[in-house]
XYZ file of C-alpha atoms in Angstrom:
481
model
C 113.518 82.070 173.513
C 112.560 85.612 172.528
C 113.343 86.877 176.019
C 115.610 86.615 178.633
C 113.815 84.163 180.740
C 114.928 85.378 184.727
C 114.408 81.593 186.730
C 114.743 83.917 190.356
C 111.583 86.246 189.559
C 109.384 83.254 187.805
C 105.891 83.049 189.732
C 106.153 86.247 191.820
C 103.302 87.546 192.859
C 102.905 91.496 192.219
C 101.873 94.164 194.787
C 100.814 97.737 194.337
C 100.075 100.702 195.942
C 95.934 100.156 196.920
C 93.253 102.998 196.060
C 90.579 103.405 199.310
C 87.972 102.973 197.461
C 88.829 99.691 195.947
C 86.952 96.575 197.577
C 88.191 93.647 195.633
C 91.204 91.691 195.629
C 93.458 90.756 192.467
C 96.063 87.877 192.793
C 98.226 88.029 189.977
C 101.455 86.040 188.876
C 103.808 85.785 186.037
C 105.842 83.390 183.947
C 108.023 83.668 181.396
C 110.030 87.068 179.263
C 110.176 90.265 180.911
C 107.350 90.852 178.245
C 104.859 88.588 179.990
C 105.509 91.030 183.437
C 105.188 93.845 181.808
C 101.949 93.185 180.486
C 100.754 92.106 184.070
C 102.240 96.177 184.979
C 99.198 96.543 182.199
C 96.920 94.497 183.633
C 96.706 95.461 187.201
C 96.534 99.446 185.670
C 93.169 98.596 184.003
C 91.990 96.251 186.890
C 92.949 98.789 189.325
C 90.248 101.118 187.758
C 87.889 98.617 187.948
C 87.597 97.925 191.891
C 90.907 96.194 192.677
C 93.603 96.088 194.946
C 96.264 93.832 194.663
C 97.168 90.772 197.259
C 100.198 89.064 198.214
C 97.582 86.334 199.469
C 96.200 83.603 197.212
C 93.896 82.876 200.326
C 92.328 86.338 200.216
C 91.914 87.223 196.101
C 88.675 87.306 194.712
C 90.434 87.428 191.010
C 93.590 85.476 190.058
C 95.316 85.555 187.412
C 97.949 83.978 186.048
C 99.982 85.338 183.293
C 101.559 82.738 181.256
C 104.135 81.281 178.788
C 104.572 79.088 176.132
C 108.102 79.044 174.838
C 109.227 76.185 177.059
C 107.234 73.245 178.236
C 108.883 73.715 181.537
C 106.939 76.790 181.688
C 103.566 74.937 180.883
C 103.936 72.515 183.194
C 104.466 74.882 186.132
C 101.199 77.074 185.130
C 99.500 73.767 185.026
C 100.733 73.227 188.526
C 99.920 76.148 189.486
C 95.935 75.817 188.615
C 95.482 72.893 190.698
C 97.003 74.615 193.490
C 94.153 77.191 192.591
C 91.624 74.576 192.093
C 92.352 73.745 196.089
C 91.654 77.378 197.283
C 88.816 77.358 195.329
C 87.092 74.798 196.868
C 88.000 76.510 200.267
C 86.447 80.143 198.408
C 83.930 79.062 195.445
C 83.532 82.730 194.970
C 87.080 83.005 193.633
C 87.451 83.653 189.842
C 90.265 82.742 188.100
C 92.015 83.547 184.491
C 94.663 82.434 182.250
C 96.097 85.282 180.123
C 98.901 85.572 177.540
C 101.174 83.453 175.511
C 99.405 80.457 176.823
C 95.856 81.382 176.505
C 96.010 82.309 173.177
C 98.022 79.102 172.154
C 95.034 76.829 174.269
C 92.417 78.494 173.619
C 89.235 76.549 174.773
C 91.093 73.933 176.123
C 91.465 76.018 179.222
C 87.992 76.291 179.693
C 87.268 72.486 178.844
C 90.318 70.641 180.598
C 90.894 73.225 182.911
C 87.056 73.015 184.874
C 89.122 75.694 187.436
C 89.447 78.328 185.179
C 86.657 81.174 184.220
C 88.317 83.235 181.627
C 91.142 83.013 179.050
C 92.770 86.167 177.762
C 94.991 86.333 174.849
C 98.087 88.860 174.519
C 95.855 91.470 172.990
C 92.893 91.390 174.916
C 93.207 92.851 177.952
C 91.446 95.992 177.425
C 88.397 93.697 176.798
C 89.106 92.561 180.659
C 85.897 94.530 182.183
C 83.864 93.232 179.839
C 85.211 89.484 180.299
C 84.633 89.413 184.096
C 80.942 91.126 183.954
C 80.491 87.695 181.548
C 81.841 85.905 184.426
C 80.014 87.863 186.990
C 77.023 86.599 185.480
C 78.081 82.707 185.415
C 78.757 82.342 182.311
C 82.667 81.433 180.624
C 84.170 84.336 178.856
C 87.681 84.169 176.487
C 88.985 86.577 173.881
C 92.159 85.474 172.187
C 91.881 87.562 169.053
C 95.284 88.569 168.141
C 95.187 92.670 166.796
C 96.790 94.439 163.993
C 96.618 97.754 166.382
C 97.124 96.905 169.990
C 100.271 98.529 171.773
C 98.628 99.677 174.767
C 100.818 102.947 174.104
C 97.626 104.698 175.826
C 97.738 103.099 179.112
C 100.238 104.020 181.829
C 101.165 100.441 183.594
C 101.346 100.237 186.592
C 104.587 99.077 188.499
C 104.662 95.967 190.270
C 107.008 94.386 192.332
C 109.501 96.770 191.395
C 112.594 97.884 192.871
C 111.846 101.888 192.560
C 114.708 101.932 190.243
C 114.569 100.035 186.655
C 111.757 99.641 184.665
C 110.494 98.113 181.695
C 108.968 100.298 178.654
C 107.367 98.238 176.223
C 108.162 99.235 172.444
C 106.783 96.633 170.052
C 104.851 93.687 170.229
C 103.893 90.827 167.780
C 106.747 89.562 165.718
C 107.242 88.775 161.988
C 110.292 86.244 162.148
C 109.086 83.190 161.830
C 111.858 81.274 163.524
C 110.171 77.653 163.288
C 111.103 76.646 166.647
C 109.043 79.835 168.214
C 105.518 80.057 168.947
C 105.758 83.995 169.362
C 104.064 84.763 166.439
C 101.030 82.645 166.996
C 100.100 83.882 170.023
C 101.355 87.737 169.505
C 100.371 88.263 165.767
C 102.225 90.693 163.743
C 104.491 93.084 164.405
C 103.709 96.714 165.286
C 105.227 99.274 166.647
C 104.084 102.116 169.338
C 103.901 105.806 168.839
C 106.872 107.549 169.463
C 105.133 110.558 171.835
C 103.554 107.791 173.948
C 106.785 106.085 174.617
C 108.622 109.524 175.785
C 105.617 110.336 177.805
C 106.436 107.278 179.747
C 109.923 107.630 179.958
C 109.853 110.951 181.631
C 106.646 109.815 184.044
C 108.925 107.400 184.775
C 111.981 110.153 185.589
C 109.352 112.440 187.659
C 109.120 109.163 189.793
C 112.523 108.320 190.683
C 113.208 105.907 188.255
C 116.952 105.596 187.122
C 117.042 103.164 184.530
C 114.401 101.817 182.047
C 114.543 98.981 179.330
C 112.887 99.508 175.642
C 111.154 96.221 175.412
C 110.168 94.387 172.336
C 110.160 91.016 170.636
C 112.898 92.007 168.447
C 113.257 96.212 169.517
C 115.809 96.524 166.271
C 113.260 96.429 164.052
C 110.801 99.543 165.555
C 109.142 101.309 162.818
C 106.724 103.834 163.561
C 105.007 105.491 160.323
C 102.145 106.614 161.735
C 100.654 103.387 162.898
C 100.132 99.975 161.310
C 102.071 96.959 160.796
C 105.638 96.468 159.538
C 105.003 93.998 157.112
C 103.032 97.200 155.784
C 105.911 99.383 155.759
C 106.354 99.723 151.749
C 102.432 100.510 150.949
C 103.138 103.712 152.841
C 102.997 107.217 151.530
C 106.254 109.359 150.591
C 105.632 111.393 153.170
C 105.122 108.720 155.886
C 108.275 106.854 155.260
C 110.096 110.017 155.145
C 109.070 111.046 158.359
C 108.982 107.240 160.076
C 111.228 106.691 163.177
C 113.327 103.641 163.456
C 114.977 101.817 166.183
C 118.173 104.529 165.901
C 115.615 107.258 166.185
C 113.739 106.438 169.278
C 117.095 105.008 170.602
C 118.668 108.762 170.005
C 115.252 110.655 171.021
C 115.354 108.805 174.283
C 118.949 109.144 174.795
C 119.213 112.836 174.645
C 115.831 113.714 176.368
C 116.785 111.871 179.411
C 120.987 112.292 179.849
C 120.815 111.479 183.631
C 118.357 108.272 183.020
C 120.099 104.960 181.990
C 118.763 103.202 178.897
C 118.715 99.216 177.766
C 116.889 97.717 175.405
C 115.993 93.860 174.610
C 116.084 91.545 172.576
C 118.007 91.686 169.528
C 117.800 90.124 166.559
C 120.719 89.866 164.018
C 119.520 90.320 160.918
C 118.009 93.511 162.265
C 120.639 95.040 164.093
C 121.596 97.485 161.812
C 124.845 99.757 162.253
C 123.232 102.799 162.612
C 122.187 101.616 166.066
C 125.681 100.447 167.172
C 126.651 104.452 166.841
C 123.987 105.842 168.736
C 125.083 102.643 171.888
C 128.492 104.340 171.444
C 127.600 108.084 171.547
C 125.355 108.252 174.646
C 127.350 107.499 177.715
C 123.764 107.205 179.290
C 122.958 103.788 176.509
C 123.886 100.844 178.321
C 126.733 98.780 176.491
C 125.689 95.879 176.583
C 123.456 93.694 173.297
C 121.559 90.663 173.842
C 121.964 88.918 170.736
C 120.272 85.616 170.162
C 122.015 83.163 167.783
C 120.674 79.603 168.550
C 123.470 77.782 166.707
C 126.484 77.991 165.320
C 125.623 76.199 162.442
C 124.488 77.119 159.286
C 122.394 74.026 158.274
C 120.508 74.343 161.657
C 120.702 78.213 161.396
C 118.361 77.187 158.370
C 116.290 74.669 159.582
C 115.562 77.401 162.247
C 114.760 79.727 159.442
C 117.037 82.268 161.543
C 117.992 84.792 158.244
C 121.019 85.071 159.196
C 124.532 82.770 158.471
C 127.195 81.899 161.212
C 129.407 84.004 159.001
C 127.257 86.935 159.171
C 126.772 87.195 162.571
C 130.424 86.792 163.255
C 130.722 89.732 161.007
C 128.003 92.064 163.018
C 130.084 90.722 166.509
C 133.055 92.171 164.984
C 131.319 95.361 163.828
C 129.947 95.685 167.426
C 133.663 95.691 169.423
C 135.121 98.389 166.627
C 132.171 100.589 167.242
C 131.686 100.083 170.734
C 134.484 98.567 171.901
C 133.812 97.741 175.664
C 130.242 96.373 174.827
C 129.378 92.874 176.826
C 127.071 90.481 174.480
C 124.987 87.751 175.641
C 123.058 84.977 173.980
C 120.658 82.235 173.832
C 121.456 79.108 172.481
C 119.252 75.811 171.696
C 120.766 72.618 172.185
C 119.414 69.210 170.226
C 117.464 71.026 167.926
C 115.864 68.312 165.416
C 118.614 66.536 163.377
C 121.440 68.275 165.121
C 124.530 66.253 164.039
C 127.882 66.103 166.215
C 129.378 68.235 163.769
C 126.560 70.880 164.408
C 127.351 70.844 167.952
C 130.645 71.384 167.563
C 129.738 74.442 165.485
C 128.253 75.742 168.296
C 130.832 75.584 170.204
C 133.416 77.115 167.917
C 130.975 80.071 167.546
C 131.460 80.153 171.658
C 135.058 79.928 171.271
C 135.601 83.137 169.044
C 132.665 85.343 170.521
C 133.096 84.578 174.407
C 129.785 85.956 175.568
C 129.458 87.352 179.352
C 126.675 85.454 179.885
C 123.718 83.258 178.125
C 119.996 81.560 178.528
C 121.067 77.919 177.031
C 117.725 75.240 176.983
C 117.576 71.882 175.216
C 114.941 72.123 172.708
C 111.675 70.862 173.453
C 109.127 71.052 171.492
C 106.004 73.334 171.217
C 102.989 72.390 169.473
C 101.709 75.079 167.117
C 105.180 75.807 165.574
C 106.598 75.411 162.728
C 108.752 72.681 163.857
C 106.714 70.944 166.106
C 104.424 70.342 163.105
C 107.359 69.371 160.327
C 110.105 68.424 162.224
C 110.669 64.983 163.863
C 112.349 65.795 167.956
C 115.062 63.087 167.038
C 118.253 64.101 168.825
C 117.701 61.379 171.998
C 117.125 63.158 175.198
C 120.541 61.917 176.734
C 122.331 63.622 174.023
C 120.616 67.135 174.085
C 121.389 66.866 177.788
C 125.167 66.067 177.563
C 125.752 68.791 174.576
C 123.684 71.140 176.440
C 125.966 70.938 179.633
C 128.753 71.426 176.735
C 127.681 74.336 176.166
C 126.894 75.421 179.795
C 130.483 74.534 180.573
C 132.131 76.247 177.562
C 129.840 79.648 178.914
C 130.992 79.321 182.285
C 134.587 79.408 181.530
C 133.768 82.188 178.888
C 132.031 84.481 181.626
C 134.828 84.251 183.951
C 136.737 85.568 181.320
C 134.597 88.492 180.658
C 134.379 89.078 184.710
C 138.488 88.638 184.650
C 138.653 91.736 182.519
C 137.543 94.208 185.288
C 139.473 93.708 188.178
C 141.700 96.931 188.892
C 138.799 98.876 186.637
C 136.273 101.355 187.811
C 133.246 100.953 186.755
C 129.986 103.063 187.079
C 127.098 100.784 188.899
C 123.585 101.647 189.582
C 122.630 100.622 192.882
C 119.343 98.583 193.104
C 119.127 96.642 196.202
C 120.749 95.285 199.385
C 123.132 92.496 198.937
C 121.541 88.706 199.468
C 124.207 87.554 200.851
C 124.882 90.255 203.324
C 123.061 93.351 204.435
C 126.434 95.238 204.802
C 126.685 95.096 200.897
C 125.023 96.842 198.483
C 124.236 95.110 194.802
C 123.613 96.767 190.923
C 124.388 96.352 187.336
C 127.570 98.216 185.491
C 127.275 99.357 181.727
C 127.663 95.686 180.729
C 125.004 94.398 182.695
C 127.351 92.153 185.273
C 126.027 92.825 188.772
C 129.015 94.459 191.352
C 128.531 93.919 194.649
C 130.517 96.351 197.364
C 130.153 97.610 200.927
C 127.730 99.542 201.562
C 129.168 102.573 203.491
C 126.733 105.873 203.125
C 125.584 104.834 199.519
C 121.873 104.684 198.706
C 120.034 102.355 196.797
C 119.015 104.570 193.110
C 122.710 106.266 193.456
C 125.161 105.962 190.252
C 128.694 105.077 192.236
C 131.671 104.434 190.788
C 133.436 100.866 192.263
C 136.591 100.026 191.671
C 136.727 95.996 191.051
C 139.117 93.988 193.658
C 137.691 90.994 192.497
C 135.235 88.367 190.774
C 133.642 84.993 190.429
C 132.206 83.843 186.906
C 129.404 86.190 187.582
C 129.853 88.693 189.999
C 132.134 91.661 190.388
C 133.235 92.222 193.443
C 134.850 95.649 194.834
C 134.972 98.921 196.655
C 133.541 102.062 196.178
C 135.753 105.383 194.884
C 132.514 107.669 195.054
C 129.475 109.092 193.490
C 129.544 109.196 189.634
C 128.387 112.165 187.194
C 125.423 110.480 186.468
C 123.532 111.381 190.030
């Protein structure tokens, strides 16, 4: 649960721009956080420079890869599925290699390579650079898996490539690795520790990303709020640094602000959050920069404080009630989302209820809500016995479903007869008169199309809604173009 987890772009197969020269073919697809995709932007840049194009055609690839997940089981099942469907080209092209990289690999390890009799290589979250050097093993018939986690890696030096993108938004990875150990998350296992990437690099991307076209970008991390660049190294670290060091390290607020002010005409997000983390400091750079989205992802889990605990979350229902009411006086028009874990092990009635009543006085626009399931390697799937009954998580996770549903029509209520500022990123699915993009808040708006141009900032004013969707007509360009 340590990213927003988007069901519609699960399993997409990524296509790039191909170099001439290139003679091979790389499949590649994704599961999981808008982490896992952005590493396969990574991927494909270093495979590019090794001989290959990219294919929309499983048929055709003479590399796949398949870039996996391990928060949910649902996730592991459908990579599972996934390899046999493999395993039945393969027989069709025995040349075909194929690999299992991130969250996945690293949790599996050799299993892949035992159980698995389809699959050639297994590349951990940190590895990739090693990729070359992996498929010359494989090249040569023999097995090949690295899975070592490093204290270093942020891939800050290579430019990804962008895949399957929309010309407009981008991701711009931050951190990786993470140091809460929330005991229902397997994040740490198979990302290590947390580090953060040089500053420079970061802006570098930013504005390669401006020359391009690109009008909005998010700052991507496992938890961005706690960024700490002091010259390199971990956070944990943070305190065996020198004076100097610490007073010239750049936090979250920093980069936040550097970003902000270098690019006025580019729109910024950032996720995920993490309470105890998000410090007030950041909250006034959000509010300064018209160009800083307002809108906060901000994970709780639970509203209750014994489960809060047993989740090892370091934060208290009280606590984050106060940071929700910290965020509408400083920014008072900001949207927040959540995630929330239903039936987490010896969730009580009363616990659920909890929950709810957090619901109740935050009303979130929107949130990823799962019924916990357990993942081997974690905290709780080693200590903790999965004893809510299956019928119950179900029935208080639709609770909570139900209680969001109402909430975000709420939140979508709230704009009709505004005008809001939307960046246009595509045509309209359900009609190709209608153009589609995000405001501020992160709600998509949906209007007629007229002369407007997909990349444009126009202002719409709202006529109307459903639970998610704003619906309305637009008044003309906004400063922002």
């Amino acid at each position: 649960m340590e990213k927003e987890i988007n069901e519609k772009i699960q399993g997409q197969s990524l296509l790039l721009e191909t170099k001439k020269e290139n003679t091979k073919k790389l499949y590649i697809e994704s599961y999981g956080c808008a982490m896992n995709f952005s590493d396969s932007e990574i991927v494909a840049s270093i495979l590019l420079n090794e001989g290959y194009n990219t294919t929309e055609k499983l048929e055709d690839a003479d590399l796949v890869l398949v870039n996996t997940c391990s928060i949910r089981d649902k996730a592991e099942q459908t990579v599972r599925k996934r390899l046999e469907k493999y395993n039945a080209v393969k027989r069709i092209n025995p040349k075909m290699k194929v690999g299992v990289l991130g969250c996945m690999a690293e949790r599996l390890k050799e299993k892949f390579l035992e159980e698995e009799k389809i699959v050639d290589l297994v590349v951990g979250p940190d590895a990739y650079k090693d990729l070359p050097n992996l498929l010359a093993e494989v090249e040569e018939g023999r097995e090949a898996i690295n899975v070592l986690l490093s204290r270093e890696e942020t891939y800050g030096d290579i430019a990804p490539v962008r895949l399957g993108t929309n010309g407009v938004s981008a991701f711009v990875s931050i951190t990786r690795g993470c140091d809460n150990m929330c005991t229902f998350c397997v994040v740490p296992f198979t990302r290590g520790r947390e580090r953060s990437r040089e500053p420079q690099s970061i802006i570098q991307e930013v504005q390669d990303l401006w020359d391009k076209g690109y009008k909005e970008i998010t700052l991507l991390g496992q938890n961005v709020d706690s960024y700490l660049w002091y010259g390199g190294g971990l956070k944990k670290d943070f305190d065996k640094a020198t004076e100097m060091q610490k007073a010239t390290s750049v936090k979250f607020e920093d980069l936040l602000e550097m970003v902000a002010k270098g690019f006025p005409k580019m729109r910024i997000r950032f996720s995920t959050s993490n309470p105890q983390d998000m410090h007030e400091p950041v909250l006034h750079v959000i509010a300064k920069y018209p160009n800083i989205c307002k809108h906060i992802h901000l994970p709780v889990q639970s509203g209750s404080n014994r489960i809060l605990a047993e989740m090892n979350r370091l934060h208290t229902r009280e606590e984050y009630k106060q940071l929700i009411a910290k965020i509408h006086s400083i920014i008072p028009n900001c949207s927040v989302t959540q995630d929330m874990i239903a039936g987490f092990p010896t969730e009580t009635e009363q616990d659920h209820q909890d929950t709810l009543s957090l619901m109740e006085y935050v009303k979130y626009s929107f949130g990823y809500m799962y019924a916990y399931s357990e993942r081997p390697g974690t905290l709780a799937g080693r200590k903790m016995e999965d004893d809510v009954p299956e019928e119950t998580k179900f029935r208080r996770l639709q609770e909570i479903v139900d209680l969001q549903r109402m909430h975000s029509g709420m939140r979508t209520q709230e704009f009709v007869g505004q005008t809001v500022e939307v960046l246009v990123e595509k045509t309209s699915k359900k009609s190709d008169t209608d153009l589609s993009g995000r405001n501020s808040q992160n709600i998509t708006v949906v209007f007629p199309r007229e002369n407007y141009k997909i990349g444009e900032f126009v202002n719409v004013l709202i006529t109307n809604c459903t639970s998610g969707t704003l619906i309305g007509k637009a008044v003309g360009l906004s400063e922002m173009n």
